[in-house]
PDB file of C-alpha atoms in Angstrom:
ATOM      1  CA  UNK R   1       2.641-221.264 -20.780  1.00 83.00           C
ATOM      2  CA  UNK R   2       2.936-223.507 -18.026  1.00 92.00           C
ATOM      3  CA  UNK R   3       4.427-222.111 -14.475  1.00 94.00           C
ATOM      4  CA  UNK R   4       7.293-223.333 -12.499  1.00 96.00           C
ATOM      5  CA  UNK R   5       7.837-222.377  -8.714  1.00 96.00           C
ATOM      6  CA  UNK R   6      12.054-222.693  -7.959  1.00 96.00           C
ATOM      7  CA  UNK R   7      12.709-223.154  -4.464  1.00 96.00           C
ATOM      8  CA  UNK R   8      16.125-222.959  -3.514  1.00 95.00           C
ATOM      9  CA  UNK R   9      18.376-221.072  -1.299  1.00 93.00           C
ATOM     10  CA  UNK R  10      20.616-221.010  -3.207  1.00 93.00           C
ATOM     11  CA  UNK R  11      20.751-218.145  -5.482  1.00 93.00           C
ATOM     12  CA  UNK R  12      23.138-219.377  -8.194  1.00 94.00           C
ATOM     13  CA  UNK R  13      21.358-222.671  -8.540  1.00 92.00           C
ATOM     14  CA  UNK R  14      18.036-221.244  -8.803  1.00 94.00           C
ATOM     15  CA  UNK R  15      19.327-218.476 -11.583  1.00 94.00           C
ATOM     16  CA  UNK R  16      20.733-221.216 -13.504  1.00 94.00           C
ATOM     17  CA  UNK R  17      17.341-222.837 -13.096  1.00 94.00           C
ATOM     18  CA  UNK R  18      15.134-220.152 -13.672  1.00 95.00           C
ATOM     19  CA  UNK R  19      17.351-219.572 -17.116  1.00 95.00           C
ATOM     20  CA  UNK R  20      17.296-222.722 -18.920  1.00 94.00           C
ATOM     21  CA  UNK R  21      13.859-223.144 -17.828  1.00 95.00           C
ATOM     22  CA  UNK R  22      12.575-219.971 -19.066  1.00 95.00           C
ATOM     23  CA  UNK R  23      14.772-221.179 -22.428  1.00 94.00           C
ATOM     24  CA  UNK R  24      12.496-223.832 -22.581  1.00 94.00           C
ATOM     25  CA  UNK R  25       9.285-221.984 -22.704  1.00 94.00           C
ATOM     26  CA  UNK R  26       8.525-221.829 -19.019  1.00 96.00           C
ATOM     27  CA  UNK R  27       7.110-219.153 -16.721  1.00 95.00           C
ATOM     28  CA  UNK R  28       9.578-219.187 -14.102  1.00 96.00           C
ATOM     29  CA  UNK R  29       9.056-217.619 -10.438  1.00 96.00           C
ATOM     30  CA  UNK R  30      11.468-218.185  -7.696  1.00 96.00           C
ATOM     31  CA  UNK R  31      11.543-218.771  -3.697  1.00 96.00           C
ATOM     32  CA  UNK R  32      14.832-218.838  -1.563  1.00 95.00           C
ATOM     33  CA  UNK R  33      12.493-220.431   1.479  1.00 94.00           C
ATOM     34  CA  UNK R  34      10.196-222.579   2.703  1.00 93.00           C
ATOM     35  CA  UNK R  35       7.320-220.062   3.974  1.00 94.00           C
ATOM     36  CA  UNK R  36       8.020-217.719   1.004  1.00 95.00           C
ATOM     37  CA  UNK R  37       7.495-221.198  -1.529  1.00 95.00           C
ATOM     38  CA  UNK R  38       3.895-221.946   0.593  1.00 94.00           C
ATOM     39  CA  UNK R  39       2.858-218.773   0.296  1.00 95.00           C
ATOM     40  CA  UNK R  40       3.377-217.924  -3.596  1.00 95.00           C
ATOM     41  CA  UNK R  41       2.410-221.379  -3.985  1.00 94.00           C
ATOM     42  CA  UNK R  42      -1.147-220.223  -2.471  1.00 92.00           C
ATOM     43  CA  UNK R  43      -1.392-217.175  -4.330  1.00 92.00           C
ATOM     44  CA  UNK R  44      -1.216-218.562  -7.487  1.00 92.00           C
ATOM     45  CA  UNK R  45      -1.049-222.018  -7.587  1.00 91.00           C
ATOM     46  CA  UNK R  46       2.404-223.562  -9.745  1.00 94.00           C
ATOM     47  CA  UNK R  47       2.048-226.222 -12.556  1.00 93.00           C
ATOM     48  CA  UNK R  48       4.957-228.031 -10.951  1.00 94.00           C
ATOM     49  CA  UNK R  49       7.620-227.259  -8.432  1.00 95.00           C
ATOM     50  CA  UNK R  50      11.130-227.812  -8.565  1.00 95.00           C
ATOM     51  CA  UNK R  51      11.591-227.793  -4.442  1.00 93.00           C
ATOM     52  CA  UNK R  52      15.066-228.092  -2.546  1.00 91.00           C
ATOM     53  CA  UNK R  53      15.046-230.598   0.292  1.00 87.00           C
ATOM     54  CA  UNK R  54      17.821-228.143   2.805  1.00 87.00           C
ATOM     55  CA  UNK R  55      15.539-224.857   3.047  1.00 89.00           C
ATOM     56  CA  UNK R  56      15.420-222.277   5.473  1.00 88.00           C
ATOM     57  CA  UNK R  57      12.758-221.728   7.745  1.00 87.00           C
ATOM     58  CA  UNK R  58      10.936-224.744   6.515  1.00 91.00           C
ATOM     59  CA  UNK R  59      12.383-227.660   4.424  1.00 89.00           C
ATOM     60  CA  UNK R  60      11.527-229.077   1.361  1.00 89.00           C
ATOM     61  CA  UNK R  61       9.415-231.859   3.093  1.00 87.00           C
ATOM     62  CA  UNK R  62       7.130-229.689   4.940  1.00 90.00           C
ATOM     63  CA  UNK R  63       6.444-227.481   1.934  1.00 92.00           C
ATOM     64  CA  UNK R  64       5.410-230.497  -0.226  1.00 89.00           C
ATOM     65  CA  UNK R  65       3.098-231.327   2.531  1.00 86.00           C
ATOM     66  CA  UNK R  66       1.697-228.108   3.016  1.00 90.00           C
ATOM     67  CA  UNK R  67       1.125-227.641  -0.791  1.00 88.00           C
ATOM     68  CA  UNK R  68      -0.439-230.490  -1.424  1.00 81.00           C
ATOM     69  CA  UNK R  69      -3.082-229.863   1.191  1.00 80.00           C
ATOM     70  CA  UNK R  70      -4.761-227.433  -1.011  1.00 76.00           C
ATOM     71  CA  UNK R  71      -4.908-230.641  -4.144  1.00 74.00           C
ATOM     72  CA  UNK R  72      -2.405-232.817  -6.440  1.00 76.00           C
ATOM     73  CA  UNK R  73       0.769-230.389  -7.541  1.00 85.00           C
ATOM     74  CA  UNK R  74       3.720-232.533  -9.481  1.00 88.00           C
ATOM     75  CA  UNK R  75       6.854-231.777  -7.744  1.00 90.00           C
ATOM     76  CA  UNK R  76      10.365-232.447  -8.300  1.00 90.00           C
ATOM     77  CA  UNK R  77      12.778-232.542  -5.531  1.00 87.00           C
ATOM     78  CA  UNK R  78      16.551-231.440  -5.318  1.00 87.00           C
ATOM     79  CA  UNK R  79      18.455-233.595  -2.918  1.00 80.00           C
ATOM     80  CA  UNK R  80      22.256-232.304  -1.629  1.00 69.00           C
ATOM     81  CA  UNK R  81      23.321-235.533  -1.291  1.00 62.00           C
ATOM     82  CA  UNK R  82      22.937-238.899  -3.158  1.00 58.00           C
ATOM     83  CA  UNK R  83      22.174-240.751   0.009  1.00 59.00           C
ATOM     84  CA  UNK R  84      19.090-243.285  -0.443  1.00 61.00           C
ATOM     85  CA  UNK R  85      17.645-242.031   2.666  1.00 66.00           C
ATOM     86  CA  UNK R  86      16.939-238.479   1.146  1.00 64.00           C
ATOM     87  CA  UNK R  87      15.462-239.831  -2.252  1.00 65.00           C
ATOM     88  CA  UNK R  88      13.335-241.990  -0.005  1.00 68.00           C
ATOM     89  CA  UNK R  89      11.965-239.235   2.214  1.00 69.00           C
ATOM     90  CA  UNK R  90      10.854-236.781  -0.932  1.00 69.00           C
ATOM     91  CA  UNK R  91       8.948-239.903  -2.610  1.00 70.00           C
ATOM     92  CA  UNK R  92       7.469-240.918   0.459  1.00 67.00           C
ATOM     93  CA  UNK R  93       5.974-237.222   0.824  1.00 69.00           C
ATOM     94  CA  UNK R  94       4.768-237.628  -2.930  1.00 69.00           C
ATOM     95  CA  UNK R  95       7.368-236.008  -4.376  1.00 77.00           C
ATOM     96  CA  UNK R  96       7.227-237.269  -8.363  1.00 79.00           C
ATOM     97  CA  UNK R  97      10.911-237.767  -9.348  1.00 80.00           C
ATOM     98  CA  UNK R  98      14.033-235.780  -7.375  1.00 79.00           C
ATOM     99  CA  UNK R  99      17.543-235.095  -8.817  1.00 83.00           C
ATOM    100  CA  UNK R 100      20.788-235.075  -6.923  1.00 81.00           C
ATOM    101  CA  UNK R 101      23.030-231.920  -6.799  1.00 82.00           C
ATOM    102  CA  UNK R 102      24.979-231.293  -8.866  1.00 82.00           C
ATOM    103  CA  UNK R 103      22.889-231.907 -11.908  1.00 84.00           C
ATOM    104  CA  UNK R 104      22.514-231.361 -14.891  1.00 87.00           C
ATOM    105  CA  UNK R 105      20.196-228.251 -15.747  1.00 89.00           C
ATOM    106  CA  UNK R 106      19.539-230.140 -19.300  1.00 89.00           C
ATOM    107  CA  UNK R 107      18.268-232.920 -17.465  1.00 86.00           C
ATOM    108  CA  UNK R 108      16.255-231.043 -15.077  1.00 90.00           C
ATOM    109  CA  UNK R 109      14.243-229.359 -17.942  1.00 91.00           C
ATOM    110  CA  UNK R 110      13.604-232.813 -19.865  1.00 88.00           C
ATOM    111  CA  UNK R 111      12.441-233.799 -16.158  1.00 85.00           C
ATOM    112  CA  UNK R 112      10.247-231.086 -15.597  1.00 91.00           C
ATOM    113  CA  UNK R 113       8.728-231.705 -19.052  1.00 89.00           C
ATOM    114  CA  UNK R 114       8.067-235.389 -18.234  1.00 82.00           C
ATOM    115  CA  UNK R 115       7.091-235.112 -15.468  1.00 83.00           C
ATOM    116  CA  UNK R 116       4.035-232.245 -16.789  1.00 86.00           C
ATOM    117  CA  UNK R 117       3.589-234.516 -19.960  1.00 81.00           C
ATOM    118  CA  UNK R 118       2.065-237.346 -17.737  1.00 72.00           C
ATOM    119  CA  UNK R 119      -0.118-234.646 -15.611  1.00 69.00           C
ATOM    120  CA  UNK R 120      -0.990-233.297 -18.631  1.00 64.00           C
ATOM    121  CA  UNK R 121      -2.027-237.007 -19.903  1.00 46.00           C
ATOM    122  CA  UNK R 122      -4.446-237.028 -16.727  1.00 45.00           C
ATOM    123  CA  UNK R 123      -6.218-233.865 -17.584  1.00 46.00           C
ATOM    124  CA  UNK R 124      -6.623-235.313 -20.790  1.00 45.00           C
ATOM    125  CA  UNK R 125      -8.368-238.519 -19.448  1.00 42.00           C
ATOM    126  CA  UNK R 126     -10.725-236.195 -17.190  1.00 44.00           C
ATOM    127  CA  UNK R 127     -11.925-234.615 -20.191  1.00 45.00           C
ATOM    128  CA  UNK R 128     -13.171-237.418 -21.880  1.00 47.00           C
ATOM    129  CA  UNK R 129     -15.719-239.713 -22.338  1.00 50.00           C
ATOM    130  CA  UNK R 130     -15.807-241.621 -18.983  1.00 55.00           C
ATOM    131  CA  UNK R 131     -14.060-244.747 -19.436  1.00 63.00           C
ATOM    132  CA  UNK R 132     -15.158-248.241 -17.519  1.00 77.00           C
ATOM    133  CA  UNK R 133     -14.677-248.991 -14.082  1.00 82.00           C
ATOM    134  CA  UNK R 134     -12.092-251.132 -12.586  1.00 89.00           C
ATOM    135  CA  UNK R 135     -13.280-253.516  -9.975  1.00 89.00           C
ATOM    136  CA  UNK R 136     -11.264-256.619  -8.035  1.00 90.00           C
ATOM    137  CA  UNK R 137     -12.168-257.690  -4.369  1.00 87.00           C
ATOM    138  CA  UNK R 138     -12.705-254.498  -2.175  1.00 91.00           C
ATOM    139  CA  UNK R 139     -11.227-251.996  -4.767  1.00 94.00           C
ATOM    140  CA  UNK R 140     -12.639-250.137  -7.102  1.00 94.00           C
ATOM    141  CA  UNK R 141     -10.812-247.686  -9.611  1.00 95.00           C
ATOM    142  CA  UNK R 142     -12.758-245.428 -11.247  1.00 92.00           C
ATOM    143  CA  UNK R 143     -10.211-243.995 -13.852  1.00 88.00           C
ATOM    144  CA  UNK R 144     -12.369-241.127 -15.411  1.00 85.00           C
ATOM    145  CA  UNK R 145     -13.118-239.256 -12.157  1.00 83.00           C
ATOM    146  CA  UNK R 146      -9.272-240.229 -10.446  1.00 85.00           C
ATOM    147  CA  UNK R 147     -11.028-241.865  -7.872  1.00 89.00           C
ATOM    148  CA  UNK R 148     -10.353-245.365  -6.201  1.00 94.00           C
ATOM    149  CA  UNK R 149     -11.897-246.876  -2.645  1.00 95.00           C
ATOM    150  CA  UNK R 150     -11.224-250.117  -0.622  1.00 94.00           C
ATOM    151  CA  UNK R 151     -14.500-251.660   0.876  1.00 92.00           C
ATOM    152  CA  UNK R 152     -16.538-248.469  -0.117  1.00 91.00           C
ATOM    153  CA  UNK R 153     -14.177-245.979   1.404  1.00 93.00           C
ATOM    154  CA  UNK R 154     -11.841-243.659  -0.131  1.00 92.00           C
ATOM    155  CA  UNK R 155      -8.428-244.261  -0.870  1.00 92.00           C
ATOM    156  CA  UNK R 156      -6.152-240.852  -0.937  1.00 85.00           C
ATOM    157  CA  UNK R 157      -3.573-241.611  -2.886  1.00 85.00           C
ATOM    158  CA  UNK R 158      -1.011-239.839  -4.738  1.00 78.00           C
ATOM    159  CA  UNK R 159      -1.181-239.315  -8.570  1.00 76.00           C
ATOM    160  CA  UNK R 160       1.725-241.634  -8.797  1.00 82.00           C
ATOM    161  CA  UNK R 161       0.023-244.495  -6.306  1.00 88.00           C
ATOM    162  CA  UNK R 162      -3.168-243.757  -8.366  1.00 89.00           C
ATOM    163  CA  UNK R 163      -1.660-244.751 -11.810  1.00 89.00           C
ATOM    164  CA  UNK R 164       0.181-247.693 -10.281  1.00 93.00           C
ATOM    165  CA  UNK R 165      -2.683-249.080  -8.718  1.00 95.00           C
ATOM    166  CA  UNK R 166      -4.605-248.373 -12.243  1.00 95.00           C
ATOM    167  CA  UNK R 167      -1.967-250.423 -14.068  1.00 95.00           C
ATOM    168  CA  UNK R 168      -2.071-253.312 -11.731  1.00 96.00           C
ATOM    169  CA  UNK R 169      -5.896-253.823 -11.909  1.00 95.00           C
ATOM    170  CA  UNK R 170      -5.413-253.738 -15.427  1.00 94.00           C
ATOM    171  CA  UNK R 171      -3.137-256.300 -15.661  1.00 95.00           C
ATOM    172  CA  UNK R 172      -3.553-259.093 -12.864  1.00 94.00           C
ATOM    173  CA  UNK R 173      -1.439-262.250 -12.425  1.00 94.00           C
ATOM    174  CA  UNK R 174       0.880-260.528 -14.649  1.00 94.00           C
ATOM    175  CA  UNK R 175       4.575-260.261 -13.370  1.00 96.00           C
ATOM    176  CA  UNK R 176       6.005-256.872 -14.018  1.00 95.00           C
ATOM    177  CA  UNK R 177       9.876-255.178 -13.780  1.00 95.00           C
ATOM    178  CA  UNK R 178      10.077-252.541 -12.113  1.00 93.00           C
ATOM    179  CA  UNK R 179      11.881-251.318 -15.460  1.00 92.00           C
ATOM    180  CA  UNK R 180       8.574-251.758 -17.508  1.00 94.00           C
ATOM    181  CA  UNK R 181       6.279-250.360 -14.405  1.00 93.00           C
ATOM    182  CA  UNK R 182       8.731-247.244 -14.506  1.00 87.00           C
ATOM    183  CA  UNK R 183       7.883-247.243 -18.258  1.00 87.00           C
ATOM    184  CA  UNK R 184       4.419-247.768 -18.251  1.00 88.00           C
ATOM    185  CA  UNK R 185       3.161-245.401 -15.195  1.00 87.00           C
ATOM    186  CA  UNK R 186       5.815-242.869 -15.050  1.00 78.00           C
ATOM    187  CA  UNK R 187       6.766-242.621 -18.622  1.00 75.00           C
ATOM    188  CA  UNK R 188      10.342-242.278 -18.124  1.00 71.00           C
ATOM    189  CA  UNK R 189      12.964-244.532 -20.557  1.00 69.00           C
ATOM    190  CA  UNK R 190      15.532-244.151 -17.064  1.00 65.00           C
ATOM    191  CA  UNK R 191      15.478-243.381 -13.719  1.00 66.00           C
ATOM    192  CA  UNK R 192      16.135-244.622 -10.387  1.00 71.00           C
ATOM    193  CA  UNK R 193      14.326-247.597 -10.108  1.00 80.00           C
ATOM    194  CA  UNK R 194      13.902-246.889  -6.300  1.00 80.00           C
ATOM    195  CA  UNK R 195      11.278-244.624  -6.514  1.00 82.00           C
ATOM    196  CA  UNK R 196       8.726-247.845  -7.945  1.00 89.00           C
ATOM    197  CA  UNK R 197       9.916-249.668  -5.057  1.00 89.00           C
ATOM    198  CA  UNK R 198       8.814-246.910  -2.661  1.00 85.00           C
ATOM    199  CA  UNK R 199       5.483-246.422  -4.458  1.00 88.00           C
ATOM    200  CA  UNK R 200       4.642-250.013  -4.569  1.00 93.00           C
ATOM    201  CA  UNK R 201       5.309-250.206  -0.768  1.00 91.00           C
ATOM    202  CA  UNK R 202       3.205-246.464  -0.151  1.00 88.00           C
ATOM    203  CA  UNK R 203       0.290-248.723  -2.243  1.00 94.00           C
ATOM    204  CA  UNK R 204       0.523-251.362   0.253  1.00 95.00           C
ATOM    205  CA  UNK R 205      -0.459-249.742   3.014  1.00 94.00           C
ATOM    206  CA  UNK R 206      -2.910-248.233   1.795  1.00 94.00           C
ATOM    207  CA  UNK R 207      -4.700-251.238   0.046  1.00 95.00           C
ATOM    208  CA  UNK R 208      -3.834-254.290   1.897  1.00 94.00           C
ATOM    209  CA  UNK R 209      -4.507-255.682   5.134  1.00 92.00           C
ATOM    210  CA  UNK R 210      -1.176-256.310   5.848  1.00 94.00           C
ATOM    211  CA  UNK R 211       1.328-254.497   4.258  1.00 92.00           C
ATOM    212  CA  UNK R 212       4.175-256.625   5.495  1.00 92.00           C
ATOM    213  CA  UNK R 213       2.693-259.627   4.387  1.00 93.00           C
ATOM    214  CA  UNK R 214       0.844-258.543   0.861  1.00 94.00           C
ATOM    215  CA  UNK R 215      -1.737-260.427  -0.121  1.00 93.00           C
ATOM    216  CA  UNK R 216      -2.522-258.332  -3.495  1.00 95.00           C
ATOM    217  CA  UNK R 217       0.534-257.102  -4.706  1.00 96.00           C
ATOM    218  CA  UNK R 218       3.196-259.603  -4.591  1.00 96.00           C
ATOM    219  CA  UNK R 219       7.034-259.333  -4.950  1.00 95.00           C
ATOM    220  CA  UNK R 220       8.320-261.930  -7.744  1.00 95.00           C
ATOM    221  CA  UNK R 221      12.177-262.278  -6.545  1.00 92.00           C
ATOM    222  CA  UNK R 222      14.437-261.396  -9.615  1.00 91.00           C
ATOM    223  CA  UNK R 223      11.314-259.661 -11.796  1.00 92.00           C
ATOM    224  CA  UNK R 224       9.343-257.081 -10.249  1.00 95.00           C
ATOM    225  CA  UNK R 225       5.588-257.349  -8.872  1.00 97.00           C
ATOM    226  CA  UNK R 226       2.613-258.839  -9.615  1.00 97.00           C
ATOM    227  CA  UNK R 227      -0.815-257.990  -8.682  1.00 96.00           C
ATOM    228  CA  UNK R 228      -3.224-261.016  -7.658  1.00 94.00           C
ATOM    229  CA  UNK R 229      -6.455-260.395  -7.578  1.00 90.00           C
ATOM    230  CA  UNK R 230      -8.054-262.025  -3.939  1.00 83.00           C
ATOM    231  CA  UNK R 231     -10.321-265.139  -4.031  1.00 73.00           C
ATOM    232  CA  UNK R 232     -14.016-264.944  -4.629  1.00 68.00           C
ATOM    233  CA  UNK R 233     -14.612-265.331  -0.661  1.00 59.00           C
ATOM    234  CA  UNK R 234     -12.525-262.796  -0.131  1.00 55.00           C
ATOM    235  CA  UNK R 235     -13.660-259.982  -2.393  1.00 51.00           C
ATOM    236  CA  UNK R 236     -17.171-259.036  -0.457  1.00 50.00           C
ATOM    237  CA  UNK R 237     -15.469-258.429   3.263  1.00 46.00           C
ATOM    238  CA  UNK R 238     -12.244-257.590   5.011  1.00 43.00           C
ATOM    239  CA  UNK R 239      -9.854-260.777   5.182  1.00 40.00           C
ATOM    240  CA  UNK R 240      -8.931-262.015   8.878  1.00 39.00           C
ATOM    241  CA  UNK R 241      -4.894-261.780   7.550  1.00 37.00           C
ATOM    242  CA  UNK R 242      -4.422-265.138   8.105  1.00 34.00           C
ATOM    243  CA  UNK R 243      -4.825-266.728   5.009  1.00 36.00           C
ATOM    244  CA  UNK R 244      -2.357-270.201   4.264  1.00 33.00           C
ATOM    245  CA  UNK R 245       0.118-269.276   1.571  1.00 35.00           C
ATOM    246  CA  UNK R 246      -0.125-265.801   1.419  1.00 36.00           C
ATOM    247  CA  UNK R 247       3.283-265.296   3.382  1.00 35.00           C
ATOM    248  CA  UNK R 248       5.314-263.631   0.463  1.00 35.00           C
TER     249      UNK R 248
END
């Protein structure tokens, strides 16, 4: 039975919570603050959290960090408000998905289970027979042991930046919608398309040498992205960032 941690200060919301959750074959524990959430979180370590960004003593943001000091832990984040600016704090944090209140408890639970589905899918991949390793220019993805570097050093990404970069590498000089990369790495049919816009921007800093002028993952105006893999000169050493064309 897989374990939910419900952080919310509110206790109506989390009761509803808690209920349709436990309805749909979850073990359910609750938190009405920030410190309380880090600390049962540490006891005994949650399959996934369902984490309010307004908290008491702590918010939402600084509990995600905290938690995910000690390893990877899927979260979902409840936002107040619909404001962009919210949704694009909890992603940027590694949140995996967030849902505005009100909501829908229904569509909370088919989140949660998503959302566990696709860590579930990466357990699965660590127990199997290693699969081959993904190399272009300075990175290197090696999909069996969730590990990926940049000129020999390690990258720490997120399990969401990790799967993105994974489905790039496996498809260069292909354009891609954000609709099909919210498909293909996150698994979900809808969804905020927002949250593959913040991921792909989170991957650029992290694997290019400029983030504001990408070199490897390019925007394609009125599609989506594209990942281009960097010329044979440029694959053994860092790039000087000054490369003709590259301005996109």
């Amino acid at each position: 039975m897989k374990r939910v941690l419900v952080v919310d200060d509110d206790p109506t919301v989390s009761e509803v919570v808690a209920g349709y959750l436990g309805r749909a074959g979850f073990a359910v524990a609750v938190a009405a603050d920030g410190p309380t959430a880090v600390s049962l979180a540490a006891a005994r370590p949650p399959d996934l959290m369902v984490l309010d960004l307004m908290l008491p003593g702590m918010d939402g943001l600084e509990v995600c960090r905290r938690v995910r000091e000690d390893g990877p832990l899927p979260v979902i984040m409840l936002t107040a408000r619909g404001d962009e600016e919210d949704r694009v704090l909890g992603l940027e944090v590694g949140a995996d998905d967030y849902v505005t209140k009100p909501f829908s408890p229904r569509e909370l639970v088919l989140r949660v289970e998503s959302v566990l589905r696709r860590a579930g899918s990466i357990s699965d991949v660590r127990t199997a027979p290693a699969a081959p390793w993904l190399h272009s220019g300075p990175l290197t993805l090696d999909p069996t042991a969730r590990r990926a570097t940049r000129h020999g050093a390690e990258l720490a990404l997120t399990i969401r930046e990790f799967d993105l970069l994974e489905f790039f590498l496996r498809h260069p000089g292909r354009a891609t919608s954000r609709e099909e990369l919210m498909n293909q790495v996150w698994g979900w049919e809808f969804g905020d398309l927002s949250t593959v816009t913040v991921h792909v921007r989170r991957l650029r800093e992290k694997i290019e040498d400029d983030p504001a002028q990408p070199r490897l993952i390019s925007t394609v105006w009125g599609v989506g992205y594209r990942f281009d893999p960097p010329a044979p000169d440029e694959a053994d050493g860092e790039t000087d960032g000054r490369g003709a064309g590259h301005d996109r």
